[in-house]
C-alpha cells in the first residue's frame, strides 16, 4: 500500500511538471502568435485588407511605437509606479519593435586569415553606427524613468484628490496633489529635488537625440512646395524687420510677440522654420534664373539664417513641451529610413514621458511651496511670458549624457532609502545628495551631421549647444 501511495505521488509530480511545461510552451506560443500578428500588420503598412494602401515600413514602425507608448503610459496623471502587467507588456512589445534595428547593418572592412596563412581583406556587416550607440542609450534612459516612478511606491507624505472645484485651467483633468498643512518634510523635499534633477537630465538627453535625428532627415518636397518664395512672406513685415535689422536683439523680438498660448508659440515656430528653409535654399541656388535665387548677398542671408535658428533654440529651451512643428511632422510622415524612424519615435516618447514626470514632480513641489507660503498664489511652472532677459546657453548633448552617466548617487533609491542617509554632515553633503544622477553608463550620441550652424553660433558669442529640433 505504501508503495502504491509513492507511485501515485510520483505520477502527480510528473503531471504537475508536464502541466507547468505545457503552460510555459503555451505562453511562448501565445507571445509568438502576437509577435507574428504585429509584424504582419507592420509589413502591410497598417493596411490589413491587403489592398496596398498602407503606409511605408518606417512610418508604420514609428506609429506602432507611438501607439504602444500611449497605451502603456497614458496621461501619467500621478507619481506612481506602472502596473506590473502594463510594465511587462511595455517591455516585451518595445523589445519586439526595437529588434528590427538588429538587422539594419552597414559594411566595414576586416581582415581574414585563410588556412594556408594568406591574409586578405573582406567586408563584414555590423549594426549601423547610430543605432548601435543610441538604442542602448535610449533603453537606459527609459529604464531610469521607470525606476523613478517605482521610487514613489512607498512615499506617504502627499496624495491626490479629484478636481471637484470646477477648475478651468490647462490641467483641469489632472488630480491635484495635496501635502501636509506645513508642507513636506525636509528629507522628502530634498529627495523629491533629486528625482527632479535626474528626470531633467533624461529629458535633456532624449531631446538632444531626437533633435539630431530630425535634423538628419531629408526635407520632403511636399513641404518645400508649400513654402513662399521669400522669408518676408513667411515671417511678416515686423518679425522680418527685427531679424534683418543691423542690431539684432532676440530678447526684444520675443518680448513684442504674443506667446500667450501653445498654439501661438507653435505658429511662430512654424514661421521661423519655414524662413530658415527658404534662406538655405536661396543660399544653395546657383542658377540666377532659379525661383529661389536672391538679390541679397550670401553673407547677409547666412546671418539671417543664424539669427532665425538662434530664436528656434531659445523657443525650444523655454518651451520644451511644445508639440511638433509642421516640418517635424512632414519629415516623420515622408521618411523612408527605418532606423531613423525608430530612433526618432523612441526618443520622442521618452522625451514626452520625461516631460510629463517632470511636470508631475513640479506639481507636488508647487503644492509644497503654497503650503509653506500661501501668499505665493498659483504660479505656472513654465510662464509663457518670461520677463527675464533671454540668454542663449544650451547644454551640449554629450555633456548631458555624461551627467546622466554619473554614478555619485544612484537614483534608484526610494524615499525610505533616502531617509536613511546621514543628513547632519553639513550643507555640502546635502547638496551632493540633491545632485543625484543616473548610475548607468550611456553611449554618446553618434551622428554624421556637421554642426556648421553651431560653430557659427559660437562666433556670435553663444555657447555650444545641441542642434535645434527642427
Short mmCIF file of C-alpha atoms in Angstrom, two decimals, residues 178-184 189 364-377:
data_model
loop_
_atom_site.label_atom_id
_atom_site.label_comp_id
_atom_site.label_asym_id
_atom_site.label_seq_id
_atom_site.Cartn_x
_atom_site.Cartn_y
_atom_site.Cartn_z
CA UNK A 178 -2.10 67.51 -1.52
CA UNK A 179 0.67 67.85 1.06
CA UNK A 180 0.61 68.21 4.89
CA UNK A 181 -0.54 71.62 6.23
CA UNK A 182 3.04 72.72 6.91
CA UNK A 183 4.42 71.25 3.69
CA UNK A 184 6.70 68.29 3.06
CA UNK A 189 11.80 67.79 -0.17
CA UNK A 364 3.92 68.44 -5.91
CA UNK A 365 6.70 70.99 -5.34
CA UNK A 366 4.27 73.78 -6.17
CA UNK A 367 1.76 72.40 -3.66
CA UNK A 368 4.56 72.24 -1.07
CA UNK A 369 5.55 75.83 -1.81
CA UNK A 370 1.97 77.04 -1.38
CA UNK A 371 1.62 75.13 1.89
CA UNK A 372 4.69 76.87 3.26
CA UNK A 373 3.73 80.28 1.97
CA UNK A 374 0.08 80.58 0.84
CA UNK A 375 0.65 84.19 -0.23
CA UNK A 376 2.61 82.94 -3.23
CA UNK A 377 -0.65 82.04 -5.00
#
